[in-house]
PDB file of C-alpha atoms in Angstrom:
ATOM      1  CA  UNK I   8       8.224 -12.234 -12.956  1.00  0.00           C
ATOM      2  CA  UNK I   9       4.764 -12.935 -11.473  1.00  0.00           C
ATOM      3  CA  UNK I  10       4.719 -11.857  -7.691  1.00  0.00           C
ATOM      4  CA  UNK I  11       2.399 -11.559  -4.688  1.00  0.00           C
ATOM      5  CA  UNK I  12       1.967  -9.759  -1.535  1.00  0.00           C
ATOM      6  CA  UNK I  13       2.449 -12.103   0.994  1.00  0.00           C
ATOM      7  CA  UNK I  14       5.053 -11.871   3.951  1.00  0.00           C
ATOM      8  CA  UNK I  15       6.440 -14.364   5.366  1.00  0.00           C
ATOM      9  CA  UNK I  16       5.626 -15.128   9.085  1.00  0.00           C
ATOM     10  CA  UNK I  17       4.002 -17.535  11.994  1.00  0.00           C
ATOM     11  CA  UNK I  18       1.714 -15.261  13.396  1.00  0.00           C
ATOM     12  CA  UNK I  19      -1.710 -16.402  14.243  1.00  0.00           C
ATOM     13  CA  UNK I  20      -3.292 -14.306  11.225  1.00  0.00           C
ATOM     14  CA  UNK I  21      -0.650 -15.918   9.165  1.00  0.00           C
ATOM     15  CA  UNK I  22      -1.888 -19.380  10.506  1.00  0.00           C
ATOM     16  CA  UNK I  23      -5.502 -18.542  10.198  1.00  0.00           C
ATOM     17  CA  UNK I  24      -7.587 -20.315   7.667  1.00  0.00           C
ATOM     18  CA  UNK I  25      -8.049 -18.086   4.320  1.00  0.00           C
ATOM     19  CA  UNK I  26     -11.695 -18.607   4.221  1.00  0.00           C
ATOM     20  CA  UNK I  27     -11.862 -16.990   8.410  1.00  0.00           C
ATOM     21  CA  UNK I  28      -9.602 -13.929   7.169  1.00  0.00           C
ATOM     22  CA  UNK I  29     -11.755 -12.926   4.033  1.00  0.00           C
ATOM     23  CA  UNK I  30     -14.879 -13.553   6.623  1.00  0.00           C
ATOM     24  CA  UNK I  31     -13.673 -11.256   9.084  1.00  0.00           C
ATOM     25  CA  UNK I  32     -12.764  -8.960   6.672  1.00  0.00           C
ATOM     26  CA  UNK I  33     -16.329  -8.847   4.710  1.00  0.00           C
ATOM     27  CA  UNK I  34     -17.924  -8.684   8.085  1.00  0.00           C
ATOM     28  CA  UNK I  35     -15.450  -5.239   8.833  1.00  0.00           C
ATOM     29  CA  UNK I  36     -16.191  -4.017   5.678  1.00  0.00           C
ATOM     30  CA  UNK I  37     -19.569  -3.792   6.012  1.00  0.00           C
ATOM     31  CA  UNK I  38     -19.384  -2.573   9.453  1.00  0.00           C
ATOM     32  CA  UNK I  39     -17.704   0.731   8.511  1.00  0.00           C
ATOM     33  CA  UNK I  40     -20.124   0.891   5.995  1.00  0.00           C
ATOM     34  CA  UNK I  41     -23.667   0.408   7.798  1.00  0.00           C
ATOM     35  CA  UNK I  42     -22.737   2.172  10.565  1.00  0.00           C
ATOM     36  CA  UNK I  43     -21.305   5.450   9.601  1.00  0.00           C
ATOM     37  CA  UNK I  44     -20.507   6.787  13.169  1.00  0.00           C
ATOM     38  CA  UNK I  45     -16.789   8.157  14.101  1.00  0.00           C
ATOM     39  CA  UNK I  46     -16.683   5.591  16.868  1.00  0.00           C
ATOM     40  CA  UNK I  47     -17.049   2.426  14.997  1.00  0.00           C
ATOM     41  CA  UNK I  48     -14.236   4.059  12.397  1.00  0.00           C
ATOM     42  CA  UNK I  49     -11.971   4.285  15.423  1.00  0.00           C
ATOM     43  CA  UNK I  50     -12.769   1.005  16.538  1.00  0.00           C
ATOM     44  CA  UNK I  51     -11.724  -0.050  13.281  1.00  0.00           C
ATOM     45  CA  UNK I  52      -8.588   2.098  12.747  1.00  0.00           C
ATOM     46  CA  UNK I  53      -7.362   0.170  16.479  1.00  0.00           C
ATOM     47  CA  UNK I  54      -8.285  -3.300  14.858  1.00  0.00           C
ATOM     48  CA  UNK I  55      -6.576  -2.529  11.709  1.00  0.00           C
ATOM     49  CA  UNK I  56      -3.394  -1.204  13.291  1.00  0.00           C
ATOM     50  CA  UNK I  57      -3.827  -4.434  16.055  1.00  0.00           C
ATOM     51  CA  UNK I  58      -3.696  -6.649  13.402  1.00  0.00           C
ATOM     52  CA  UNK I  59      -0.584  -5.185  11.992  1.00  0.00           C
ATOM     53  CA  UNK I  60       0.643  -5.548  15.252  1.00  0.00           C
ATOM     54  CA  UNK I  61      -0.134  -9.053  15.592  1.00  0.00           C
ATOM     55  CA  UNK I  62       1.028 -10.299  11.753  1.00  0.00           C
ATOM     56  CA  UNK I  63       4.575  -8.579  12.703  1.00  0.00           C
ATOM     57  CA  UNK I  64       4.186  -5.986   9.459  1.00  0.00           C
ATOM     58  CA  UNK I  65       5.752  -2.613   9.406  1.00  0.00           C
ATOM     59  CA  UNK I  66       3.815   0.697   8.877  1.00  0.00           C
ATOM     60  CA  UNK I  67       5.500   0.452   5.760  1.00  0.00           C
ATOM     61  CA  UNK I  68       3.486  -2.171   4.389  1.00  0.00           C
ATOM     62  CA  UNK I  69       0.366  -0.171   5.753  1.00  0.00           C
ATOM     63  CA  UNK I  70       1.690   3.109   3.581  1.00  0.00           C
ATOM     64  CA  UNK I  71       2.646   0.171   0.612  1.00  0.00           C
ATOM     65  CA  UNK I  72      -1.131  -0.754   1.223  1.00  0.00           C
ATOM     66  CA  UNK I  73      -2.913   3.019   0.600  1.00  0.00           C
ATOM     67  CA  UNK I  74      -0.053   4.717  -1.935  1.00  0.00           C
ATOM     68  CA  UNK I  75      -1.376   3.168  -5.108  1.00  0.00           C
ATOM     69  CA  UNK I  76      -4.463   4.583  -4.406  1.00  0.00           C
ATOM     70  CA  UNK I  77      -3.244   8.416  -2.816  1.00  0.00           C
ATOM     71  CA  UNK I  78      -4.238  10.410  -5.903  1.00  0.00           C
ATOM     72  CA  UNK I  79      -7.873   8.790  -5.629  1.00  0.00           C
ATOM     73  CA  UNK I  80      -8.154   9.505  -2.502  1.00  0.00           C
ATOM     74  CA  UNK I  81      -6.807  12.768  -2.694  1.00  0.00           C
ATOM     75  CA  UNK I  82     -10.162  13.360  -4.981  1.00  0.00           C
ATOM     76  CA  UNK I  83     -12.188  12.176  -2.996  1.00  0.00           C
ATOM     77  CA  UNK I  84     -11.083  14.115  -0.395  1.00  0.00           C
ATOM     78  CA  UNK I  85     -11.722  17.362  -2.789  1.00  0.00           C
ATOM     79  CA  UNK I  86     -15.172  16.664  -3.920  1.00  0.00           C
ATOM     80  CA  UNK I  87     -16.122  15.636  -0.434  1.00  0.00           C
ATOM     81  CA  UNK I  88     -14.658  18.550   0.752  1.00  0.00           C
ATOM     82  CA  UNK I  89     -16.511  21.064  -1.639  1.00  0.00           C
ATOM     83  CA  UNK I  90     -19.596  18.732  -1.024  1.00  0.00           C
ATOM     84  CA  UNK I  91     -19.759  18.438   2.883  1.00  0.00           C
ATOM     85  CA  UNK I  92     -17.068  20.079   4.869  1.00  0.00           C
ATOM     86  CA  UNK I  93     -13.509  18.914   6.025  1.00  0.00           C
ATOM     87  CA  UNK I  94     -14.781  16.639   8.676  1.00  0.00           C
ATOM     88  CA  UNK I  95     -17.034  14.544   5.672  1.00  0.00           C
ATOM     89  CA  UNK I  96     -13.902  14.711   3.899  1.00  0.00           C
ATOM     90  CA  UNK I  97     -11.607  13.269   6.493  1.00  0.00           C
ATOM     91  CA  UNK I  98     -13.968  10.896   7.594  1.00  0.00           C
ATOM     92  CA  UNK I  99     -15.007   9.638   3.775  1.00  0.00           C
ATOM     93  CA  UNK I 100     -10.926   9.545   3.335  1.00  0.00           C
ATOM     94  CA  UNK I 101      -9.806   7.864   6.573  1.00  0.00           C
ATOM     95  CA  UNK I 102     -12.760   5.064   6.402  1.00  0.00           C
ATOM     96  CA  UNK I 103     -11.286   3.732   2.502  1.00  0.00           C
ATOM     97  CA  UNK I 104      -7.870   4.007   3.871  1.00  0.00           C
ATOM     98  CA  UNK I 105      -9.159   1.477   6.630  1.00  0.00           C
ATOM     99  CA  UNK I 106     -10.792  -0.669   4.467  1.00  0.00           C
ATOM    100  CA  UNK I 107      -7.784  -0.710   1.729  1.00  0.00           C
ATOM    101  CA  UNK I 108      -5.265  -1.565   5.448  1.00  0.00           C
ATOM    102  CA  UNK I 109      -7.877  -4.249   6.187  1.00  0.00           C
ATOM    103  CA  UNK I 110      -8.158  -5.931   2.554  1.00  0.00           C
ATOM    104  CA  UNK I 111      -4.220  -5.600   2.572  1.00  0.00           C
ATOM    105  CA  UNK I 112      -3.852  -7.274   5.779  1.00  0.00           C
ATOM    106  CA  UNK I 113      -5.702 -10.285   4.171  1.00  0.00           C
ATOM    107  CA  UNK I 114      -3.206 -10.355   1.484  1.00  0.00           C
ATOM    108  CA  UNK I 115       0.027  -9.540   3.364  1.00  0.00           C
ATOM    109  CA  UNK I 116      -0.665 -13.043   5.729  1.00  0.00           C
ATOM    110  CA  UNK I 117      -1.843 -15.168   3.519  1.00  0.00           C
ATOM    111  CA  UNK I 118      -0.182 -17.167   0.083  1.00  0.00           C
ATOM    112  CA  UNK I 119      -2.177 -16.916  -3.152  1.00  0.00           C
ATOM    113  CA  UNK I 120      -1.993 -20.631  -3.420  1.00  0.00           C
ATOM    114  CA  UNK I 121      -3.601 -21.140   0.099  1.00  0.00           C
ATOM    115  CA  UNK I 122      -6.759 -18.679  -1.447  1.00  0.00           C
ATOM    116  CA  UNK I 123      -6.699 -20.760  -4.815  1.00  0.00           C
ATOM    117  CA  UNK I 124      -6.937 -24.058  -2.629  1.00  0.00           C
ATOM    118  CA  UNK I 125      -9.292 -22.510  -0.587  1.00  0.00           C
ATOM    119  CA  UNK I 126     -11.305 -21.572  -3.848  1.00  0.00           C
ATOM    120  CA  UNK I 127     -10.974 -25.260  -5.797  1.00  0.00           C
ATOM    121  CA  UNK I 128     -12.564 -26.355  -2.125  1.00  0.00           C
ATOM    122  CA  UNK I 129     -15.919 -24.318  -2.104  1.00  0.00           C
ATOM    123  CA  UNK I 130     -16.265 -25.375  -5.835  1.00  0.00           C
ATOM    124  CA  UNK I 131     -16.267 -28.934  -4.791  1.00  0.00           C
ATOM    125  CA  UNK I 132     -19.780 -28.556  -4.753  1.00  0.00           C
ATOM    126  CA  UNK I 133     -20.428 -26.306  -7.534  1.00  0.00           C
ATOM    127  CA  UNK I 134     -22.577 -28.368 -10.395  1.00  0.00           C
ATOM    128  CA  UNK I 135     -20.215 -30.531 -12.917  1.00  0.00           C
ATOM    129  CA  UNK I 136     -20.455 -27.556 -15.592  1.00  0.00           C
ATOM    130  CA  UNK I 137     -18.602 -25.235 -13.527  1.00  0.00           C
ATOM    131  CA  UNK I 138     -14.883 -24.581 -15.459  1.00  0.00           C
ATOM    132  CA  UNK I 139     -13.315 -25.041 -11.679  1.00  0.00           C
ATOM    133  CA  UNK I 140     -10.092 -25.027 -12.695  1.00  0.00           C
ATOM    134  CA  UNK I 141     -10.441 -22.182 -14.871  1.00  0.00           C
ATOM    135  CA  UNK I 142     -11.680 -19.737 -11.921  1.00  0.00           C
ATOM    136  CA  UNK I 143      -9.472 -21.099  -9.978  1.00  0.00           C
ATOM    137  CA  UNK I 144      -6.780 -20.293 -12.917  1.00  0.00           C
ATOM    138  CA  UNK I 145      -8.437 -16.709 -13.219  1.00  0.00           C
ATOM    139  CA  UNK I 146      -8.180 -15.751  -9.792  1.00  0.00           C
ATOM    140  CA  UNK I 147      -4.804 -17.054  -9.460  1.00  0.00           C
ATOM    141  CA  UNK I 148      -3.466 -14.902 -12.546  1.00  0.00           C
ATOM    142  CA  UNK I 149      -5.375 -11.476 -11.110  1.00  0.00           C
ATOM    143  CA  UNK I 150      -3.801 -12.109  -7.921  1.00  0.00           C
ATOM    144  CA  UNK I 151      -0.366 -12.343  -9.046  1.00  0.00           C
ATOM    145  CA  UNK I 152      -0.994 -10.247 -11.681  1.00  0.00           C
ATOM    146  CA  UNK I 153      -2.251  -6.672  -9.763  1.00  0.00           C
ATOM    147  CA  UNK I 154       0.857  -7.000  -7.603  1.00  0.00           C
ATOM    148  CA  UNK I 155       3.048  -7.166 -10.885  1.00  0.00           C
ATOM    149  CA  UNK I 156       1.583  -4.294 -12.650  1.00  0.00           C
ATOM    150  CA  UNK I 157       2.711  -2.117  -9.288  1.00  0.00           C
ATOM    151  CA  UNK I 158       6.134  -3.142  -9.469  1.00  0.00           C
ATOM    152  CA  UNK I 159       6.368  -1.941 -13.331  1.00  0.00           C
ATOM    153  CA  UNK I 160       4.880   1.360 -12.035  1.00  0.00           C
ATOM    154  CA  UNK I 161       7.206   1.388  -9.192  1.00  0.00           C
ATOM    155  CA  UNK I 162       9.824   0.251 -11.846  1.00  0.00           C
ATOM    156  CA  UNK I 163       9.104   2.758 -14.394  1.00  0.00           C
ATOM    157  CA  UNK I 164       8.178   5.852 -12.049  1.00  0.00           C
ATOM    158  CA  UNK I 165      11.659   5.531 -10.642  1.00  0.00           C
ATOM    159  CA  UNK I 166      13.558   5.087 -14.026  1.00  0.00           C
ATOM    160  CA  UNK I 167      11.645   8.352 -15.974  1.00  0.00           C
ATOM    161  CA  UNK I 168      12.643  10.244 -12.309  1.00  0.00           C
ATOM    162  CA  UNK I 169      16.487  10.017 -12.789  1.00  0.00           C
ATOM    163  CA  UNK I 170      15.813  11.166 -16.079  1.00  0.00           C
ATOM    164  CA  UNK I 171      13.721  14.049 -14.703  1.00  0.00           C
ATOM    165  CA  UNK I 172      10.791  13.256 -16.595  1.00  0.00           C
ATOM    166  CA  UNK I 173       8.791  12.096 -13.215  1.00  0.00           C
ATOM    167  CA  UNK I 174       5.713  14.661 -13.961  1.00  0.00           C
ATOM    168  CA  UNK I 175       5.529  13.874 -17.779  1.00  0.00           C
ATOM    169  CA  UNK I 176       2.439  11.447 -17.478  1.00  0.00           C
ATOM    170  CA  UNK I 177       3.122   9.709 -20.743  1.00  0.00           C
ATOM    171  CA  UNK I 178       6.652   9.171 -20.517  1.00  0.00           C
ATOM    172  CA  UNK I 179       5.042   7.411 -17.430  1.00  0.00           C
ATOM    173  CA  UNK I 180       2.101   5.670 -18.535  1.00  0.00           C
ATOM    174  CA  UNK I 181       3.117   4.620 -22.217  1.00  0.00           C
ATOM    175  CA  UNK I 182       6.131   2.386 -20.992  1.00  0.00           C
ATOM    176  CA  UNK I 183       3.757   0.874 -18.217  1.00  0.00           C
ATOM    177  CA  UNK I 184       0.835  -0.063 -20.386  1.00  0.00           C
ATOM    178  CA  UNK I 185       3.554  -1.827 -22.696  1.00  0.00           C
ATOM    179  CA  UNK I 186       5.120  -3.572 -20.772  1.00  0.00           C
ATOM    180  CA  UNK I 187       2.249  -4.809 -19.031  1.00  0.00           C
ATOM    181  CA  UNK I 188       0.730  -5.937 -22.577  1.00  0.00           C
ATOM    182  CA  UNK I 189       3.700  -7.767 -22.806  1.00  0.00           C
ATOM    183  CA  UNK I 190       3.720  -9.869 -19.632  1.00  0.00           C
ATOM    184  CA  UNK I 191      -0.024 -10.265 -20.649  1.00  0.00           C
ATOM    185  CA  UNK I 192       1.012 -12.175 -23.887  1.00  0.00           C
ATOM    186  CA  UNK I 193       3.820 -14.110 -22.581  1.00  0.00           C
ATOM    187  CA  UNK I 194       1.311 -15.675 -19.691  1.00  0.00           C
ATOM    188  CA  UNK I 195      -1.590 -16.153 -22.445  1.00  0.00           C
ATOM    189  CA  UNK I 196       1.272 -17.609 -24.292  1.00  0.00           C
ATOM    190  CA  UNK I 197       2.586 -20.154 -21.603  1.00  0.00           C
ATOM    191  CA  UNK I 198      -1.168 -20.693 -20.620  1.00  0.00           C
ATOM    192  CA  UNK I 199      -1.394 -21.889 -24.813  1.00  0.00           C
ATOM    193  CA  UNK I 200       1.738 -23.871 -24.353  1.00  0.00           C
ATOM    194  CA  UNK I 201       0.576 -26.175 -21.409  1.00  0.00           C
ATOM    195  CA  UNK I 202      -3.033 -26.055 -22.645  1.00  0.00           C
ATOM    196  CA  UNK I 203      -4.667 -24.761 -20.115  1.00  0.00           C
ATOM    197  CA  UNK I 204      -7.044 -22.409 -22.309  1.00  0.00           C
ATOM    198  CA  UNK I 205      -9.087 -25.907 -23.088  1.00  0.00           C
TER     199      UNK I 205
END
């Protein structure tokens, strides 16, 4: 079953227009990234943790938003740390996590269908040649579709643990990438069925 990450609410950043969210959030982004000064990263850490504040979300939906990507960080954390010294390290570490809580604040306030709308509206103007309903199809599909692919790991992880096979990575990985091939050919094949490929 195709899923996405948004939770339901009335808050203002719920309310706020898709295209405002994803500006704020590009203008954050690169923020953390042209300034590289502890300040402006605990600036944004109070924003971030503000706006979870404000959208009514748990800090369970801010560990939901880092934990896919823990092991990554947890490298980057190493090399940095063999590179430049545990305060690099921590500082490298804690600026992705912001920017993952950020881009996952987007997503937790607002419906895929408002950013497909919001996407079939700025490619109003886009020259007749555009495929605008295919991108807008695309995005659509990888939106629902990243969200999905979590839940099998989620899915999976938890079944090969009660079997205590939780550290055997391809007990882990095989049934994931099958099952995600599979929900990959039964949306190409409803996609074939209502001919939207054309």
């Amino acid at each position: 079953m195709l899923t996405e990450l948004y939770v339901v609410g009335q808050s203002p950043l719920h309310l706020a227009p898709p295209a405002l969210k994803l500006g704020l959030l590009f203008v954050y982004c690169t923020l953390l990234f042209v300034i590289p000064h502890p300040g402006v990263l605990a600036v944004g850490a109070v924003l971030v943790a503000l706006g979870y504040g404000l959208a009514g979300l748990k800090t369970s939906h801010a560990v939901m938003a880092v934990r896919p990507a823990f092991y990554v960080l947890v490298i980057i954390f190493a090399v940095q740390l063999w590179l430049e010294g545990p305060g690099m390290a921590a500082y490298i570490v804690a600026r992705f996590a912001c920017l993952l809580m950020a881009a996952s604040l987007v997503t937790f306030t607002t419906k895929a269908s408002e950013f497909i709308d919001g996407i079939l509206a700025a490619l109003t103007y886009a020259p007749a040649w555009v495929p605008k309903a295919k991108i807008a199809l695309a995005m659509s599909l990888v939106w629902r579709f990243i969200p999905m692919v979590r839940g099998i790991f989620d899915e999976v992880r938890e079944a090969q643990s009660a079997r205590g096979l939780g550290r055997n990575m391809t007990a882990l990985f095989v049934p994931i990438i099958v099952r995600t091939l599979k929900s990959a050919d039964e949306i190409s094949e409803a996609i074939h069925a209502r001919s939207l490929e054309d």
